[in-house]
Short mmCIF file of C-alpha atoms (C1' of nucleotides) in Angstrom, two decimals:
data_model
loop_
_atom_site.label_atom_id
_atom_site.label_comp_id
_atom_site.label_asym_id
_atom_site.label_seq_id
_atom_site.Cartn_x
_atom_site.Cartn_y
_atom_site.Cartn_z
CA UNK A 19 0.00 0.00 0.00
CA UNK A 20 2.37 2.64 -1.30
CA UNK A 21 -0.31 5.29 -1.48
CA UNK A 22 -0.47 6.89 -4.89
CA UNK A 23 -1.74 10.32 -5.63
CA UNK A 24 -5.39 10.82 -6.53
CA UNK A 25 -7.45 13.81 -7.59
CA UNK A 26 -10.44 12.63 -5.64
CA UNK A 27 -8.48 12.44 -2.44
CA UNK A 28 -7.23 15.97 -2.97
CA UNK A 29 -10.76 17.16 -3.58
CA UNK A 30 -11.98 15.56 -0.36
CA UNK A 31 -9.18 17.11 1.62
CA UNK A 32 -9.55 20.52 0.03
CA UNK A 33 -13.24 20.57 0.75
CA UNK A 34 -12.56 19.89 4.38
CA UNK A 35 -9.53 22.11 4.70
CA UNK A 36 -11.23 25.49 4.69
CA UNK A 37 -14.16 24.57 6.83
CA UNK A 38 -14.77 25.50 10.42
CA UNK A 39 -17.79 23.27 10.92
CA UNK A 40 -17.40 19.50 11.14
CA UNK A 41 -19.19 17.92 8.21
CA UNK A 42 -20.19 14.29 7.89
CA UNK A 43 -19.26 12.01 5.01
CA UNK A 44 -22.54 12.77 3.29
CA UNK A 45 -21.98 16.49 3.36
CA UNK A 46 -18.47 16.08 2.06
CA UNK A 47 -19.75 13.77 -0.63
CA UNK A 48 -22.30 16.35 -1.74
CA UNK A 49 -19.70 19.08 -1.70
CA UNK A 50 -17.07 17.24 -3.67
CA UNK A 51 -19.61 16.26 -6.29
CA UNK A 52 -19.68 19.82 -7.53
CA UNK A 53 -16.19 19.23 -8.82
CA UNK A 54 -16.36 15.47 -9.41
CA UNK A 55 -19.95 14.55 -10.29
CA UNK A 56 -19.07 10.89 -10.65
CA UNK A 57 -17.30 10.39 -7.37
CA UNK A 58 -18.93 7.71 -5.22
CA UNK A 59 -19.74 7.72 -1.54
CA UNK A 60 -17.47 4.73 -1.10
CA UNK A 61 -14.53 6.62 -2.51
CA UNK A 62 -15.23 9.52 -0.18
CA UNK A 63 -15.25 7.21 2.79
CA UNK A 64 -12.11 5.41 1.70
CA UNK A 65 -10.24 8.65 1.25
CA UNK A 66 -11.47 10.06 4.51
CA UNK A 67 -10.09 7.03 6.28
CA UNK A 68 -6.79 7.27 4.43
CA UNK A 69 -6.53 10.93 5.33
CA UNK A 70 -7.22 10.12 8.94
CA UNK A 71 -4.71 7.29 9.06
CA UNK A 72 -2.22 9.65 7.48
CA UNK A 73 -2.85 12.20 10.15
CA UNK A 74 -4.12 14.85 7.75
CA UNK A 75 -7.55 15.00 9.31
CA UNK A 76 -9.23 13.72 12.42
CA UNK A 77 -12.58 12.17 13.12
CA UNK A 78 -14.91 13.66 15.67
CA UNK A 79 -17.45 11.47 17.39
CA UNK A 80 -20.16 13.74 18.64
CA UNK A 81 -22.44 10.97 19.80
CA UNK A 82 -25.14 11.36 17.17
CA UNK A 83 -24.26 8.11 15.48
CA UNK A 84 -22.55 9.78 12.56
CA UNK A 85 -18.86 10.44 12.14
CA UNK A 86 -17.84 14.04 11.71
CA UNK A 87 -14.56 15.10 10.13
CA UNK A 88 -12.19 17.88 11.04
CA UNK A 89 -9.18 19.11 9.11
CA UNK A 90 -7.84 20.78 12.22
CA UNK A 91 -5.70 18.11 13.81
CA UNK A 92 -4.31 20.33 16.52
CA UNK A 93 -5.28 19.43 20.04
CA UNK A 94 -8.55 21.14 20.77
CA UNK A 95 -11.95 20.35 22.20
CA UNK A 96 -15.44 20.47 20.78
CA UNK A 97 -18.75 21.88 21.83
CA UNK A 98 -22.00 20.29 20.68
CA UNK A 99 -25.19 22.29 20.84
CA UNK A 100 -27.95 20.04 22.14
CA UNK A 101 -30.53 22.27 20.50
CA UNK A 102 -29.37 22.64 16.93
CA UNK A 103 -26.69 19.96 16.76
CA UNK A 104 -24.00 22.37 15.67
CA UNK A 105 -20.44 21.34 16.44
CA UNK A 106 -17.99 24.10 17.25
CA UNK A 107 -14.38 24.24 18.23
CA UNK A 108 -13.78 25.19 21.80
CA UNK A 109 -10.60 26.94 22.71
CA UNK A 110 -9.41 26.23 26.18
CA UNK A 111 -6.38 27.26 28.12
CA UNK A 112 -4.42 24.76 30.08
CA UNK A 113 -5.64 21.95 27.92
CA UNK A 114 -2.46 20.09 28.75
CA UNK A 115 -3.14 20.38 32.43
CA UNK A 116 -6.19 18.23 31.99
CA UNK A 117 -4.12 15.39 30.65
CA UNK A 118 -1.67 15.73 33.49
CA UNK A 119 -4.40 15.75 36.08
CA UNK A 120 -5.88 12.62 34.59
CA UNK A 121 -2.54 10.86 34.38
CA UNK A 122 -1.89 11.58 38.04
CA UNK A 123 -3.82 8.69 39.56
CA UNK A 124 -3.86 6.35 36.61
CA UNK A 125 -1.80 3.22 36.25
CA UNK A 126 -1.81 2.95 32.46
CA UNK A 127 -0.21 5.27 29.93
CA UNK A 128 -2.31 8.10 28.59
CA UNK A 129 -1.41 9.14 25.06
CA UNK A 130 -4.26 11.39 24.12
CA UNK A 131 -7.65 12.67 25.06
CA UNK A 132 -10.69 14.34 23.65
CA UNK A 133 -13.43 16.15 25.47
CA UNK A 134 -16.92 17.06 24.44
CA UNK A 135 -18.86 19.85 26.01
CA UNK A 136 -22.61 19.94 25.67
CA UNK A 137 -24.95 22.86 26.04
CA UNK A 138 -26.68 25.60 24.11
CA UNK A 139 -24.71 27.57 21.57
CA UNK A 140 -24.66 31.33 21.37
CA UNK A 141 -26.89 31.42 18.33
CA UNK A 142 -29.57 29.28 19.92
CA UNK A 143 -29.44 31.29 23.11
CA UNK A 144 -30.26 34.37 21.05
CA UNK A 145 -33.34 33.05 19.33
CA UNK A 146 -35.19 31.79 22.36
CA UNK A 147 -37.65 29.88 20.22
CA UNK A 148 -36.22 26.62 19.10
CA UNK A 149 -36.11 25.71 15.40
CA UNK A 150 -39.37 24.09 14.38
CA UNK A 151 -37.82 21.26 12.42
CA UNK A 152 -35.70 19.91 15.20
CA UNK A 153 -36.54 18.64 18.65
CA UNK A 154 -34.14 18.74 21.54
CA UNK A 155 -32.03 15.67 21.90
CA UNK A 156 -30.74 16.39 25.34
CA UNK A 157 -28.82 13.23 25.98
CA UNK A 158 -27.78 11.10 23.09
CA UNK A 159 -24.55 9.34 23.55
CA UNK A 160 -21.62 10.93 25.17
CA UNK B 5 -46.48 6.76 28.13
CA UNK B 6 -46.98 6.04 31.79
CA UNK B 7 -44.13 3.57 32.04
CA UNK B 8 -45.27 0.33 33.55
CA UNK B 9 -43.09 -2.08 35.40
CA UNK B 10 -41.43 -4.92 33.52
CA UNK B 11 -39.33 -7.90 34.55
CA UNK B 12 -37.17 -7.60 31.49
CA UNK B 13 -36.31 -4.02 32.23
CA UNK B 14 -35.31 -4.95 35.75
CA UNK B 15 -33.14 -7.73 34.40
CA UNK B 16 -31.39 -5.37 32.01
CA UNK B 17 -30.75 -2.87 34.73
CA UNK B 18 -29.63 -5.45 37.25
CA UNK B 19 -27.18 -6.92 34.79
CA UNK B 20 -25.65 -3.53 34.25
CA UNK B 21 -25.82 -2.39 37.86
CA UNK B 22 -23.01 -4.48 39.28
CA UNK B 23 -20.60 -4.12 36.43
CA UNK B 24 -17.53 -1.99 36.27
CA UNK B 25 -16.85 -2.49 32.58
CA UNK B 26 -19.04 -0.84 29.99
CA UNK B 27 -20.84 -3.53 28.01
CA UNK B 28 -22.57 -3.07 24.69
CA UNK B 29 -26.17 -3.99 23.95
CA UNK B 30 -25.06 -7.35 22.60
CA UNK B 31 -23.20 -8.27 25.75
CA UNK B 32 -26.12 -7.21 27.88
CA UNK B 33 -28.44 -9.19 25.65
CA UNK B 34 -26.32 -12.31 26.05
CA UNK B 35 -26.13 -11.81 29.80
CA UNK B 36 -29.81 -11.26 30.38
CA UNK B 37 -30.66 -14.32 28.32
CA UNK B 38 -29.39 -16.52 31.11
CA UNK B 39 -32.39 -15.42 33.10
CA UNK B 40 -34.78 -14.67 30.25
CA UNK B 41 -33.94 -16.99 27.34
CA UNK B 42 -36.72 -15.55 25.20
CA UNK B 43 -35.89 -11.90 25.56
CA UNK B 44 -35.21 -10.21 22.25
CA UNK B 45 -32.48 -7.82 21.25
CA UNK B 46 -35.10 -5.24 20.43
CA UNK B 47 -36.46 -5.37 23.95
CA UNK B 48 -32.99 -4.95 25.36
CA UNK B 49 -32.42 -1.87 23.23
CA UNK B 50 -35.80 -0.41 24.07
CA UNK B 51 -35.23 -0.83 27.76
CA UNK B 52 -31.72 0.52 27.62
CA UNK B 53 -33.06 3.67 26.00
CA UNK B 54 -35.84 3.96 28.56
CA UNK B 55 -33.34 3.54 31.37
CA UNK B 56 -31.18 6.22 29.82
CA UNK B 57 -34.03 8.64 29.35
CA UNK B 58 -35.01 7.96 32.94
CA UNK B 59 -31.53 8.80 34.09
CA UNK B 60 -30.89 5.37 35.56
CA UNK B 61 -27.98 4.64 33.25
CA UNK B 62 -25.88 6.55 30.79
CA UNK B 63 -24.53 5.81 27.35
CA UNK B 64 -20.83 5.99 26.65
CA UNK B 65 -19.62 6.67 23.14
CA UNK B 66 -16.10 5.36 22.95
CA UNK B 67 -15.69 5.97 19.25
CA UNK B 68 -15.71 2.36 18.14
CA UNK B 69 -19.07 2.67 16.47
CA UNK B 70 -20.90 0.80 19.19
CA UNK B 71 -22.78 2.24 22.10
CA UNK B 72 -21.55 1.24 25.54
CA UNK B 73 -23.70 1.44 28.66
CA UNK B 74 -22.80 2.47 32.17
CA UNK B 75 -24.94 2.21 35.29
CA UNK B 76 -22.72 4.75 37.01
CA UNK B 77 -24.37 8.06 36.18
CA UNK B 78 -22.13 10.13 38.37
CA UNK B 79 -19.87 12.59 36.63
CA UNK B 80 -16.72 10.75 35.72
CA UNK B 81 -14.44 10.23 32.76
CA UNK B 82 -13.43 7.19 30.78
CA UNK B 83 -10.23 5.66 29.57
CA UNK B 84 -10.15 3.57 26.42
CA UNK B 85 -7.24 1.22 25.82
CA UNK B 86 -6.23 1.49 22.18
CA UNK B 87 -4.68 -1.93 22.37
CA UNK B 88 -7.38 -4.15 23.85
CA UNK B 89 -10.38 -1.85 23.60
CA UNK B 90 -11.14 -2.05 27.30
CA UNK B 91 -13.09 0.85 28.73
CA UNK B 92 -12.32 1.84 32.29
CA UNK B 93 -13.52 4.53 34.62
CA UNK B 94 -11.03 7.21 35.28
CA UNK B 95 -11.15 9.06 38.54
CA UNK B 96 -9.92 12.58 38.36
CA UNK B 97 -9.70 15.36 40.83
CA UNK B 98 -10.93 18.81 39.98
CA UNK B 99 -13.21 17.48 37.33
CA UNK B 100 -15.39 20.52 37.85
CA UNK B 101 -12.51 22.81 37.17
CA UNK B 102 -12.37 21.55 33.63
CA UNK B 103 -15.90 22.69 32.98
CA UNK B 104 -15.17 26.06 34.48
CA UNK B 105 -12.04 26.51 32.42
CA UNK B 106 -13.94 25.66 29.28
CA UNK B 107 -16.82 27.97 30.13
CA UNK B 108 -14.40 30.84 30.62
CA UNK B 109 -13.99 31.91 27.03
CA UNK B 110 -17.17 30.50 25.57
CA UNK B 111 -20.23 32.49 24.57
CA UNK B 112 -22.82 29.71 24.82
CA UNK B 113 -24.02 27.89 27.91
CA UNK B 114 -22.22 24.71 28.88
CA UNK B 115 -24.41 22.20 30.67
CA UNK B 116 -22.29 19.10 30.65
CA UNK B 117 -19.17 17.47 29.35
CA UNK B 118 -17.55 14.14 28.84
CA UNK B 119 -13.91 13.37 28.23
CA UNK B 120 -12.25 10.33 26.81
CA UNK B 121 -8.66 9.48 27.46
CA UNK B 122 -6.83 7.13 25.14
CA UNK B 123 -3.74 5.10 25.76
CA UNK B 124 -2.52 1.72 26.94
CA UNK B 125 -4.09 0.18 30.00
CA UNK B 126 -2.14 -1.26 32.88
CA UNK B 127 -2.86 -4.82 31.87
CA UNK B 128 -1.62 -4.34 28.32
CA UNK B 129 1.48 -2.55 29.54
CA UNK B 130 2.30 -5.65 31.54
CA UNK B 131 2.07 -8.17 28.74
CA UNK B 132 4.27 -6.39 26.23
CA UNK B 133 3.14 -8.66 23.44
CA UNK B 134 -0.19 -7.64 22.06
CA UNK B 135 -3.05 -10.13 21.94
CA UNK B 136 -2.86 -12.11 18.71
CA UNK B 137 -6.51 -11.74 17.82
CA UNK B 138 -6.58 -7.99 17.86
CA UNK B 139 -4.62 -5.39 15.98
CA UNK B 140 -4.02 -1.90 17.27
CA UNK B 141 -6.59 0.64 16.28
CA UNK B 142 -4.69 3.69 17.36
CA UNK B 143 -7.08 6.34 16.23
CA UNK B 144 -10.65 5.44 15.60
CA UNK B 145 -13.08 8.18 16.26
CA UNK B 146 -12.68 10.47 19.13
"C1'" DT C 8 3.61 -2.82 -16.42
"C1'" DT C 9 2.55 -2.90 -11.62
"C1'" DC C 10 -0.17 -1.66 -8.09
"C1'" DC C 11 -3.15 1.72 -6.11
"C1'" DT C 12 -7.88 3.91 -6.87
"C1'" DT C 13 -12.30 4.35 -8.48
"C1'" DG C 14 -17.36 3.56 -9.26
"C1'" DC C 15 -20.93 0.70 -8.61
"C1'" DA C 16 -23.63 -2.29 -6.19
"C1'" DA C 17 -24.16 -5.56 -2.85
"C1'" DA C 18 -23.08 -6.71 1.79
"C1'" DT C 19 -22.39 -5.59 6.88
"C1'" DC C 20 -23.89 -4.52 11.20
"C1'" DG C 21 -25.60 -1.93 15.00
"C1'" DT C 22 -29.92 -0.05 16.02
"C1'" DT C 23 -34.86 0.93 15.22
"C1'" DT C 24 -39.58 -0.14 14.25
"C1'" DG C 25 -44.37 -2.27 12.95
"C1'" DC C 26 -47.41 -5.51 14.46
"C1'" DA C 27 -50.05 -8.96 16.92
"C1'" DT C 28 -49.91 -10.82 21.52
"C1'" DA C 29 -48.75 -10.91 26.52
"C1'" DA C 30 -48.15 -8.55 30.83
"C1'" DT C 31 -49.09 -4.72 34.06
"C1'" DG C 32 -51.83 -1.47 36.97
"C1'" DC D 6 -60.25 -2.68 30.90
"C1'" DA D 7 -56.87 0.55 29.18
"C1'" DT D 8 -52.17 0.74 28.17
"C1'" DT D 9 -47.56 -0.29 28.03
"C1'" DA D 10 -44.15 -3.94 27.06
"C1'" DT D 11 -42.61 -8.03 24.46
"C1'" DG D 12 -40.88 -11.10 20.68
"C1'" DC D 13 -40.18 -11.58 16.09
"C1'" DA D 14 -38.84 -10.21 11.85
"C1'" DA D 15 -38.42 -6.78 8.63
"C1'" DA D 16 -36.67 -2.09 7.90
"C1'" DC D 17 -33.03 1.44 8.41
"C1'" DG D 18 -28.99 4.02 7.74
"C1'" DA D 19 -24.21 4.69 8.08
"C1'" DT D 20 -20.14 2.54 6.75
"C1'" DT D 21 -17.58 -1.19 4.39
"C1'" DT D 22 -16.21 -4.24 0.80
"C1'" DG D 23 -15.71 -7.24 -3.68
"C1'" DC D 24 -14.81 -6.66 -8.22
"C1'" DA D 25 -13.74 -5.20 -12.89
"C1'" DA D 26 -12.01 -1.14 -15.04
"C1'" DG D 27 -9.23 3.27 -14.88
"C1'" DG D 28 -5.15 6.06 -13.40
"C1'" DA D 29 -0.59 7.00 -11.39
"C1'" DA D 30 4.47 5.81 -10.82
#
DNA sequence: TTCCTTGCAAATCGTTTGCATAATG
DNA sequence: CATTATGCAAACGATTTGCAAGGAA
């Protein structure tokens, strides 16, 4: 598996690269089809996995049963709005401290960590009425 | 939906109650069948969801594509061994601090959070050779 | 030419759901 | 009796995979 170059893979990566949200495979598929109308969902998935295994992107498991993708591989946390489902990045100082604190009383070796914060996003707080097409999903999986 | 009592639901909960690991629906299904050989997977799922919505148990999304269940609903974090897949509880001081730190520079309202730590568990560290039937899955979804 | 990639469609697999019947209050 | 819960099997939906054909080194 010497990994050859492919236009489709580039397209998938480029689509993800300049995005601040965290799209799912379907969204990426739809987006890339503008440029490559014949690309298949399978190819999108395969490339997403290759990109992840290569360390170019990361997967984000929000707990809604669908995998989200993120081109920002730097260590950062995510916030999931329980009202609209939006996934945002969450900057946080002393993010390293958390890992240290956890490692303190743990016998195994901790190599990484990811945290998910749930709540109501700024936008949803503003419009007090909740979107008609979407019911709250307070606790899914997390 | 007045929620009547059911033996099967009790069985599901009791199976989960005295467990420190975080079994999946399939494991719970297999376990409960000792007592109720005719119980169906669907019933197990339905009851697990009821128990979750009732706050009796919580779901844990490890990132392996399968939902894990935990009867310990107290606020605590989890550690996932990337070598054997084991999911352990991870005690951690100042767990509240983390939420505060995160809330500091965030515009929305944070109601809850869950963190997942990845690494190699104590047991796997001991036996340096990795189990033959399982390959490393360093980064799945997280 | 060799081997990786693609597109397509079929296959997986965890989870959900419709329905007729059984259990509960 | 009025409802909720169950078992079974079929339905779902996201992700994966086999295969023949196309593209890159």
